[in-house]
Tab-separated table of C-alpha atoms and ligand atoms in Angstrom:
chain	number	residue	atom	x	y	z
A	1	MET	CA	-23.673	-39.435	30.619
A	2	GLU	CA	-20.686	-40.183	32.851
A	3	PRO	CA	-19.206	-37.201	34.354
A	4	ASN	CA	-16.378	-37.800	31.816
A	5	GLU	CA	-17.999	-38.299	28.612
A	6	ILE	CA	-19.782	-34.974	29.515
A	7	ILE	CA	-16.130	-33.484	29.561
A	8	GLU	CA	-15.185	-35.324	26.104
A	9	THR	CA	-18.316	-34.005	24.769
A	10	GLN	CA	-17.809	-30.168	25.512
A	11	LYS	CA	-14.081	-30.789	24.438
A	12	ARG	CA	-15.182	-31.915	21.178
A	13	ILE	CA	-17.631	-29.152	20.994
A	14	ILE	CA	-15.031	-26.577	21.239
A	15	ASP	CA	-12.770	-27.825	19.276
A	16	ALA	CA	-15.296	-27.943	15.972
A	17	ILE	CA	-16.629	-24.087	17.142
A	18	SER	CA	-12.573	-22.861	17.308
A	19	TYR	CA	-11.444	-25.371	14.223
A	20	GLY	CA	-13.570	-22.882	11.891
A	21	VAL	CA	-12.847	-19.503	13.427
A	22	SER	CA	-10.358	-17.341	11.725
A	23	ASP	CA	-9.452	-15.837	15.401
A	24	ALA	CA	-6.780	-18.202	16.917
A	25	ILE	CA	-7.808	-19.249	20.076
A	26	ILE	CA	-5.547	-20.162	23.310
A	27	ILE	CA	-7.069	-22.283	26.307
A	28	THR	CA	-4.802	-22.629	29.504
A	29	ASP	CA	-5.230	-23.890	32.557
A	30	PRO	CA	-5.022	-21.827	35.895
A	31	ASP	CA	-1.564	-22.479	35.078
A	32	ARG	CA	-1.072	-21.227	32.482
A	33	LYS	CA	-0.425	-24.917	30.225
A	34	ILE	CA	-2.077	-24.741	26.868
A	35	THR	CA	-5.401	-26.927	26.898
A	36	HIS	CA	-6.697	-25.703	23.491
A	37	PHE	CA	-5.024	-24.793	20.466
A	38	ASN	CA	-7.071	-24.095	17.697
A	39	LYS	CA	-6.046	-24.395	13.522
A	40	ALA	CA	-5.766	-20.570	13.317
A	41	ALA	CA	-3.228	-20.526	16.751
A	42	GLU	CA	-1.121	-22.784	14.337
A	43	THR	CA	-0.967	-20.780	11.008
A	44	ILE	CA	-0.109	-17.528	13.498
A	45	THR	CA	2.445	-19.144	16.081
A	46	GLY	CA	4.068	-21.197	13.682
A	47	PHE	CA	3.764	-24.291	16.347
A	48	SER	CA	1.374	-27.608	15.647
A	49	VAL	CA	-1.502	-28.486	18.203
A	50	VAL	CA	1.097	-31.135	19.387
A	51	GLU	CA	4.099	-28.571	20.297
A	52	ALA	CA	2.079	-26.357	21.881
A	53	MET	CA	-0.479	-28.308	24.111
A	54	ASN	CA	0.820	-28.718	27.794
A	55	HIS	CA	3.292	-26.071	27.083
A	56	PRO	CA	3.357	-22.561	29.005
A	57	LEU	CA	1.665	-20.006	27.761
A	58	GLY	CA	4.756	-17.741	27.467
A	59	GLU	CA	6.628	-20.131	25.465
A	60	ILE	CA	4.138	-20.465	22.657
A	61	LEU	CA	2.748	-16.884	22.182
A	62	LYS	CA	5.154	-14.392	22.613
A	63	LEU	CA	3.965	-10.602	22.117
A	64	THR	CA	5.832	-7.434	21.878
A	65	ASP	CA	4.288	-3.553	22.113
A	66	GLY	CA	7.094	-1.864	20.253
A	67	ASP	CA	10.599	-3.109	21.449
A	68	ASN	CA	8.803	-4.077	24.839
A	69	GLN	CA	8.018	-7.530	25.661
A	70	VAL	CA	4.253	-7.978	26.725
A	71	GLN	CA	4.981	-10.522	29.711
A	72	VAL	CA	3.065	-13.083	29.564
A	73	ASP	CA	1.756	-11.805	33.370
A	74	THR	CA	0.691	-9.088	31.828
A	75	PHE	CA	-1.862	-10.556	29.052
A	76	CYS	CA	-2.615	-13.276	30.987
A	77	PRO	CA	-1.979	-13.070	35.052
A	78	LEU	CA	-2.277	-16.737	36.954
A	79	GLY	CA	-4.398	-16.979	39.521
A	80	ALA	CA	-6.041	-14.135	40.902
A	81	VAL	CA	-9.642	-15.510	41.485
A	82	ASP	CA	-11.335	-12.385	41.498
A	83	LEU	CA	-10.721	-11.803	37.600
A	84	GLN	CA	-12.582	-12.856	35.378
A	85	GLY	CA	-14.156	-11.931	32.261
A	86	LEU	CA	-11.841	-9.573	29.946
A	87	ILE	CA	-8.970	-8.815	31.892
A	88	TYR	CA	-6.570	-8.031	28.979
A	89	GLU	CA	-7.186	-5.772	25.729
A	90	GLY	CA	-3.976	-5.230	23.519
A	91	GLU	CA	-4.156	-3.594	19.605
A	92	ASN	CA	-1.258	-3.805	17.042
A	93	LEU	CA	0.761	-5.907	19.294
A	94	ASN	CA	4.064	-7.510	17.270
A	95	LEU	CA	3.217	-11.307	17.963
A	96	ILE	CA	6.674	-12.889	17.380
A	97	ASP	CA	6.433	-16.683	15.245
A	98	LYS	CA	8.203	-20.075	15.783
A	99	ASP	CA	10.515	-18.497	13.093
A	100	GLU	CA	10.882	-15.234	14.591
A	101	GLU	CA	8.732	-13.394	12.103
A	102	GLU	CA	6.465	-11.012	13.631
A	103	ASN	CA	2.635	-10.428	12.850
A	104	ILE	CA	0.457	-7.569	14.289
A	105	VAL	CA	-2.286	-8.649	15.977
A	106	ASN	CA	-4.970	-7.854	18.780
A	107	VAL	CA	-4.871	-9.838	21.738
A	108	ARG	CA	-8.141	-10.274	24.009
A	109	THR	CA	-7.768	-12.713	27.256
A	110	HIS	CA	-10.752	-13.655	29.357
A	111	LYS	CA	-10.348	-15.179	32.519
A	112	VAL	CA	-13.312	-18.168	33.110
A	113	ARG	CA	-13.928	-18.390	37.070
A	114	GLY	CA	-15.918	-21.638	38.303
A	115	GLY	CA	-18.601	-20.492	41.257
A	116	ALA	CA	-17.063	-17.503	43.473
A	117	THR	CA	-14.189	-18.634	44.047
A	118	MET	CA	-12.554	-21.343	41.382
A	119	ASN	CA	-10.139	-20.004	38.758
A	120	LEU	CA	-10.651	-22.427	35.275
A	121	GLY	CA	-8.115	-21.171	33.173
A	122	SER	CA	-8.298	-18.419	30.774
A	123	ILE	CA	-8.982	-17.931	26.987
A	124	ILE	CA	-7.067	-16.273	24.811
A	125	PHE	CA	-8.319	-14.505	21.145
A	126	ILE	CA	-5.749	-13.180	18.785
A	127	ASP	CA	-7.117	-11.441	15.332
A	128	ASP	CA	-3.991	-11.484	12.911
A	129	THR	CA	-4.928	-7.766	11.206
A	130	PHE	CA	-2.043	-8.772	8.672
A	131	GLU	CA	-4.977	-7.797	5.583
A	132	GLN	CA	-5.605	-4.847	7.415
A	133	SER	CA	-2.546	-3.401	8.147
A	134	GLU	CA	-1.551	-4.477	4.162
A	135	LEU	CA	-4.321	-1.943	3.271
A	136	GLU	CA	-2.862	0.429	6.038
A	137	ARG	CA	0.301	0.088	4.880
A	138	MET	CA	-0.588	1.072	1.567
A	139	LYS	CA	-2.452	4.359	2.402
A	140	LEU	CA	0.591	5.109	5.053
A	141	ASP	CA	2.670	4.719	2.072
A	142	PHE	CA	0.589	7.145	0.104
A	143	VAL	CA	0.205	9.466	2.934
A	144	SER	CA	3.944	9.505	3.004
A	145	MET	CA	4.233	10.160	-0.841
A	146	ALA	CA	1.947	12.763	-0.275
A	147	GLU	CA	3.939	14.548	2.246
A	148	HIS	CA	6.995	14.487	0.575
A	149	VAL	CA	5.593	15.814	-2.600
A	150	LEU	CA	3.678	18.595	-0.368
A	151	ARG	CA	6.360	19.762	1.922
A	152	THR	CA	8.732	21.132	-0.328
A	153	PRO	CA	6.342	23.654	-2.548
A	154	VAL	CA	4.463	25.038	0.553
A	155	THR	CA	7.820	25.528	2.632
A	156	ILE	CA	9.298	27.208	-0.502
A	157	ILE	CA	5.759	29.292	-0.689
A	158	ARG	CA	6.001	30.251	2.536
A	159	GLY	CA	9.481	31.091	2.569
A	160	TYR	CA	9.074	33.600	-0.363
A	161	ILE	CA	5.803	35.486	1.153
A	162	SER	CA	7.967	35.629	4.203
A	163	ARG	CA	10.774	37.457	2.485
A	164	LEU	CA	7.876	39.752	1.028
A	165	LEU	CA	6.955	40.474	4.650
A	166	GLU	CA	10.080	41.797	5.402
A	167	GLU	CA	9.796	45.532	6.675
A	168	SER	CA	11.646	46.721	3.390
A	169	THR	CA	9.541	45.066	1.175
A	170	THR	CA	6.710	45.643	3.018
A	171	ASN	CA	7.295	49.757	3.072
A	172	LYS	CA	6.289	49.813	-0.222
A	173	LEU	CA	2.672	47.989	-0.250
A	174	GLU	CA	-1.050	49.163	0.592
A	175	GLU	CA	-2.085	48.267	3.948
A	176	VAL	CA	-4.807	45.772	1.754
A	177	GLU	CA	-1.753	44.378	0.385
A	178	LYS	CA	-0.007	43.739	3.638
A	179	GLY	CA	-3.504	42.277	4.833
A	180	TYR	CA	-3.611	39.656	1.658
A	181	LEU	CA	0.244	38.554	2.588
A	182	ASN	CA	-0.748	38.033	6.025
A	183	SER	CA	-3.571	36.096	5.356
A	184	ALA	CA	-1.657	34.025	2.749
A	185	PHE	CA	1.627	33.566	5.149
A	186	LEU	CA	-0.761	32.228	7.983
A	187	ALA	CA	-2.542	29.914	5.749
A	188	THR	CA	0.488	28.220	4.197
A	189	THR	CA	1.741	28.116	7.910
A	190	ASP	CA	-1.217	26.176	8.727
A	191	LEU	CA	-0.630	24.125	5.555
A	192	LEU	CA	2.783	22.718	6.816
A	193	GLY	CA	1.477	22.283	10.463
A	194	LEU	CA	-1.405	19.772	8.459
A	195	VAL	CA	1.512	18.069	6.327
A	196	GLU	CA	3.835	17.407	8.714
A	197	ASP	CA	0.974	16.263	10.772
A	198	LEU	CA	0.338	13.406	8.356
A	199	LEU	CA	4.015	12.813	7.929
A	200	ASN	CA	4.094	12.415	11.484
A	201	ILE	CA	0.822	10.164	12.155
A	202	ALA	CA	2.320	7.976	9.516
A	203	GLU	CA	5.226	7.517	11.490
A	204	PHE	CA	3.926	6.440	14.125
A	205	ARG	CA	1.542	4.307	12.908
A	206	ARG	CA	3.977	1.988	11.114
A	207	GLY	CA	5.176	0.791	15.216
A	208	HIS	CA	6.054	2.660	17.393
A	209	VAL	CA	8.170	6.324	18.153
A	210	LYS	CA	11.561	5.560	17.333
A	211	ILE	CA	13.535	8.239	19.781
A	212	ASN	CA	17.255	8.683	19.248
A	213	ALA	CA	18.211	10.305	22.295
A	214	ALA	CA	21.217	12.264	22.325
A	215	ALA	CA	22.643	15.168	24.779
A	216	LEU	CA	20.851	17.850	24.410
A	217	ASN	CA	20.375	21.701	25.551
A	218	ILE	CA	17.106	22.138	25.637
A	219	GLU	CA	17.502	25.860	26.153
A	220	GLY	CA	18.790	26.423	22.973
A	221	LEU	CA	16.213	24.264	21.161
A	222	VAL	CA	13.154	26.056	22.815
A	223	SER	CA	14.807	29.450	21.944
A	224	LYS	CA	15.247	28.598	18.791
A	225	VAL	CA	11.609	27.047	18.074
A	226	VAL	CA	10.365	30.020	19.678
A	227	ASP	CA	12.364	32.894	17.497
A	228	GLU	CA	10.924	30.380	14.407
A	229	PHE	CA	7.517	31.334	15.637
A	230	LYS	CA	7.845	34.925	15.881
A	231	LEU	CA	6.484	35.879	12.457
A	232	VAL	CA	3.888	33.910	12.567
A	233	ALA	CA	2.475	35.267	16.233
A	234	ALA	CA	3.180	38.899	15.188
A	235	ASN	CA	0.690	38.515	12.268
A	236	LYS	CA	-1.362	37.572	14.312
A	237	GLY	CA	-0.947	40.805	16.606
A	238	LEU	CA	0.400	38.592	18.858
A	239	ASN	CA	3.805	39.023	21.067
A	240	ILE	CA	5.833	35.445	22.068
A	241	VAL	CA	8.707	35.374	24.503
A	242	PHE	CA	10.530	32.825	25.845
A	243	ILE	CA	11.130	32.751	29.629
A	244	PRO	CA	14.309	30.951	30.310
A	245	PRO	CA	14.966	29.128	33.658
A	246	LEU	CA	16.455	30.937	36.409
A	247	TYR	CA	19.361	29.197	36.070
A	248	SER	CA	21.100	26.770	33.590
A	249	LEU	CA	19.282	23.418	32.967
A	250	PRO	CA	21.106	19.698	33.016
A	251	MET	CA	21.768	18.446	29.785
A	252	VAL	CA	18.786	16.009	29.173
A	253	LYS	CA	18.906	13.097	26.925
A	254	ALA	CA	16.532	13.434	24.120
A	255	ASP	CA	15.763	12.858	20.361
A	256	ILE	CA	15.923	16.627	18.927
A	257	SER	CA	14.051	16.568	16.018
A	258	LYS	CA	10.643	14.757	18.374
A	259	LEU	CA	10.838	17.642	20.814
A	260	HIS	CA	10.790	19.945	17.989
A	261	ILE	CA	7.601	18.504	16.551
A	262	VAL	CA	5.901	19.027	20.325
A	263	LEU	CA	7.327	22.293	20.516
A	264	GLN	CA	6.338	23.294	17.113
A	265	ASN	CA	2.559	21.946	18.173
A	266	PHE	CA	2.599	23.392	21.465
A	267	ILE	CA	3.193	26.706	20.127
A	268	GLU	CA	1.379	26.365	17.067
A	269	ASN	CA	-1.598	25.719	19.177
A	270	ALA	CA	-1.106	28.574	21.058
A	271	ILE	CA	-0.856	31.293	18.396
A	272	LYS	CA	-3.646	29.702	16.316
A	273	TYR	CA	-6.337	28.890	19.483
A	274	THR	CA	-5.390	32.887	20.791
A	275	ASN	CA	-6.739	35.812	19.197
A	276	GLU	CA	-5.526	38.466	21.937
A	277	GLY	CA	-2.473	39.110	23.936
A	278	LYS	CA	0.541	36.397	24.040
A	279	VAL	CA	2.102	33.034	24.341
A	280	GLU	CA	4.498	32.719	26.724
A	281	VAL	CA	7.403	29.919	26.429
A	282	ILE	CA	8.591	29.090	30.300
A	283	LEU	CA	11.460	26.492	30.546
A	284	SER	CA	12.519	25.259	34.263
A	285	LYS	CA	13.069	23.109	36.927
A	286	PRO	CA	10.278	22.445	39.087
A	287	ASP	CA	12.023	20.044	40.952
A	288	ASN	CA	15.520	17.341	40.964
A	289	GLU	CA	14.021	15.024	38.527
A	290	ASN	CA	12.121	16.731	35.860
A	291	ILE	CA	12.948	19.568	33.422
A	292	GLN	CA	9.345	21.267	32.666
A	293	VAL	CA	8.207	23.611	29.067
A	294	ALA	CA	5.461	25.599	29.778
A	295	VAL	CA	3.567	27.068	27.055
A	296	LYS	CA	1.010	29.500	27.843
A	297	ASP	CA	-1.353	31.403	26.288
A	298	SER	CA	-4.123	34.359	26.308
A	299	GLY	CA	-6.309	32.531	24.379
A	300	ARG	CA	-9.886	31.161	24.252
A	301	GLY	CA	-9.374	28.251	26.615
A	302	ILE	CA	-10.883	24.739	26.935
A	303	PRO	CA	-14.149	24.231	28.386
A	304	GLN	CA	-13.814	21.001	31.242
A	305	GLU	CA	-15.547	18.820	29.426
A	306	TYR	CA	-12.989	18.098	26.758
A	307	ILE	CA	-9.919	18.209	28.822
A	308	ASP	CA	-9.903	14.567	29.492
A	309	ASN	CA	-9.920	13.355	25.417
A	310	LEU	CA	-7.767	16.270	24.177
A	311	PHE	CA	-4.941	14.398	23.736
A	312	SER	CA	-6.654	11.454	22.150
A	313	LYS	CA	-6.337	10.750	18.001
A	314	PHE	CA	-8.118	13.167	15.729
A	315	TYR	CA	-10.053	14.572	19.071
A	316	ARG	CA	-11.258	18.440	18.289
A	317	VAL	CA	-12.605	20.804	20.568
A	318	LYS	CA	-16.396	21.588	18.985
A	319	LYS	CA	-14.971	25.559	18.343
A	320	ALA	CA	-12.325	24.720	16.730
A	321	LEU	CA	-13.849	22.484	14.012
A	322	GLU	CA	-16.116	25.093	13.397
A	323	MET	CA	-13.303	27.498	13.157
A	324	GLU	CA	-9.711	26.209	12.180
A	325	TYR	CA	-8.570	24.045	10.257
A	326	GLY	CA	-6.753	20.968	11.666
A	327	LEU	CA	-6.467	17.025	12.100
A	328	GLY	CA	-6.946	17.097	15.924
A	329	LEU	CA	-3.583	14.816	15.566
A	330	GLY	CA	-0.771	17.116	16.894
A	331	LEU	CA	-1.415	16.832	20.773
A	332	TYR	CA	-1.720	13.036	20.097
A	333	ILE	CA	1.305	12.797	18.774
A	334	SER	CA	3.382	14.956	20.807
A	335	LYS	CA	2.002	12.978	23.984
A	336	LYS	CA	3.274	9.746	22.157
A	337	ILE	CA	6.543	11.568	21.779
A	338	VAL	CA	6.763	12.583	25.233
A	339	ASP	CA	6.105	9.358	26.899
A	340	ALA	CA	8.386	7.898	24.606
A	341	HIS	CA	11.026	9.869	26.823
A	342	GLY	CA	9.687	9.051	29.865
A	343	GLY	CA	8.062	12.582	30.293
A	344	LYS	CA	4.263	13.797	30.862
A	345	VAL	CA	2.095	16.206	29.452
A	346	TRP	CA	-0.992	18.131	30.645
A	347	VAL	CA	-2.889	20.792	30.286
A	348	GLU	CA	-4.647	23.693	32.795
A	349	SER	CA	-7.142	25.777	30.932
A	350	SER	CA	-10.531	27.669	31.250
A	351	PRO	CA	-12.186	29.816	28.816
A	352	GLU	CA	-11.612	32.786	31.566
A	353	THR	CA	-7.750	32.731	31.523
A	354	GLY	CA	-6.438	30.700	28.742
A	355	SER	CA	-4.435	27.525	28.328
A	356	THR	CA	-1.329	26.192	29.839
A	357	PHE	CA	0.150	23.328	28.212
A	358	PHE	CA	2.953	21.462	30.193
A	359	PHE	CA	5.430	18.909	29.512
A	360	THR	CA	8.277	17.212	31.725
A	361	LEU	CA	11.743	15.603	30.717
A	362	PRO	CA	13.048	13.170	33.133
A	363	ILE	CA	16.856	14.454	34.267
A	364	VAL	CA	18.571	11.818	33.311
A	365	SER	CA	22.723	11.194	34.252
A	366	LEU	CA	24.300	11.277	30.710
A	367	ASP	CA	26.381	8.667	31.790
A	368	ASP	CA	23.522	5.908	32.155
A	369	ASP	CA	23.010	3.786	28.945
B	401	ADP	P1	-5.754	20.721	16.388
B	401	ADP	O1	-5.001	21.935	16.317
B	401	ADP	O2	-4.989	20.277	14.384
B	401	ADP	O3	-6.826	20.540	16.334
B	401	ADP	P2	-4.653	19.483	18.305
B	401	ADP	O4	-4.410	17.846	18.462
B	401	ADP	O5	-2.938	20.093	18.368
B	401	ADP	O6	-4.914	19.087	16.786
B	401	ADP	O7	-5.276	20.061	19.158
B	401	ADP	C1	-6.603	19.380	19.398
B	401	ADP	C2	-7.449	20.391	20.069
B	401	ADP	O8	-7.763	20.825	21.571
B	401	ADP	C3	-7.723	21.644	18.954
B	401	ADP	O9	-8.848	21.111	18.075
B	401	ADP	C4	-8.324	22.494	19.856
B	401	ADP	O10	-9.706	22.330	19.895
B	401	ADP	C5	-7.723	22.250	21.426
B	401	ADP	N1	-6.371	23.178	21.683
B	401	ADP	C6	-5.342	22.626	21.445
B	401	ADP	N2	-4.561	23.562	21.825
B	401	ADP	C7	-5.329	24.950	22.593
B	401	ADP	C8	-4.826	25.761	22.882
B	401	ADP	N3	-3.291	26.210	23.002
B	401	ADP	N4	-6.099	26.729	23.396
B	401	ADP	C9	-7.295	26.286	23.206
B	401	ADP	N5	-7.457	24.884	22.384
B	401	ADP	C10	-6.192	24.099	22.068
């Protein structure tokens, strides 16, 4: 067979294989011009093979991650001879089709290299998560419904228990009765936390974290959330203190309800995983670019080997799994929120000293928009 015939035959084999598969497959040459476009690629992008062939990939395949466009240089970088194999993987991206409709997809790009130096182009695999996402959507709808049905009664029960825990009432109670009430209060606080986590995860999985930023005096917010937890801490025999900054801080641009969630998660954890001592919430301005919140506890700490995964979804340290209720979502959600504000989260912890969870928020000029 002549070389041309070999190439032609191989092309037909690729066409035949890729025709039948459910993943969209797009192959490009080294300049990112489309040289192959299978049936599933036509379906998901809305472009016909004729419209797509020889066109620049970036004109046919448009991806966004939340509100941000994923640049073609990111999911299919040009040139770079040293790249080969799987070079990009993106999950739950939005593919904007020819009619500007959105589909949720997973994308993988492989670079193909000939010999040591020749860049032969790229193969992009796209799987349409539509069916999965329909199921996911139904699950999320159920979760939000459950959340709405649960949150109100649990909040009411917790409210009444906290009224009973006021001194005027506890004076009339036996020690053992006070103990029962304390336990009921802590358990409903935990339950409310779980319900909130479920709602938040449902919201975040629908897409991305939506930040409604406005000018905010963070000191007011932090001291308010600390106050909200005074009773929960006292019921565990813990002291919680707010340590304000030495000088008043500039306003930040942030989403107050989302930051409330982060503070709640950090403080709730500090109390939950501490049996003796205190929790300090320290607000400061470590440099000219950031405002920092640190939630420091004297609790059981976290062994080093768990630290790297702590902010992952559903991750819980073994001891917590055995001893406390939790979903392992609070830190994951908190990181998502802080990331969406352009800040950072991290933890310093050891079983000897306890844990300090930090997050920063960038100071931005309120005139910037
Ligand atoms: P949850 O508390 O529901 O398990 P989180 O995402 O809030 O989920 O926390 C993940 C894990 O990190 C917890 O299970 C716990 O093991 C650990 N952790 C979080 N905060 C602390 C803390 N202040 N002290 C000790 N361990 C903590």
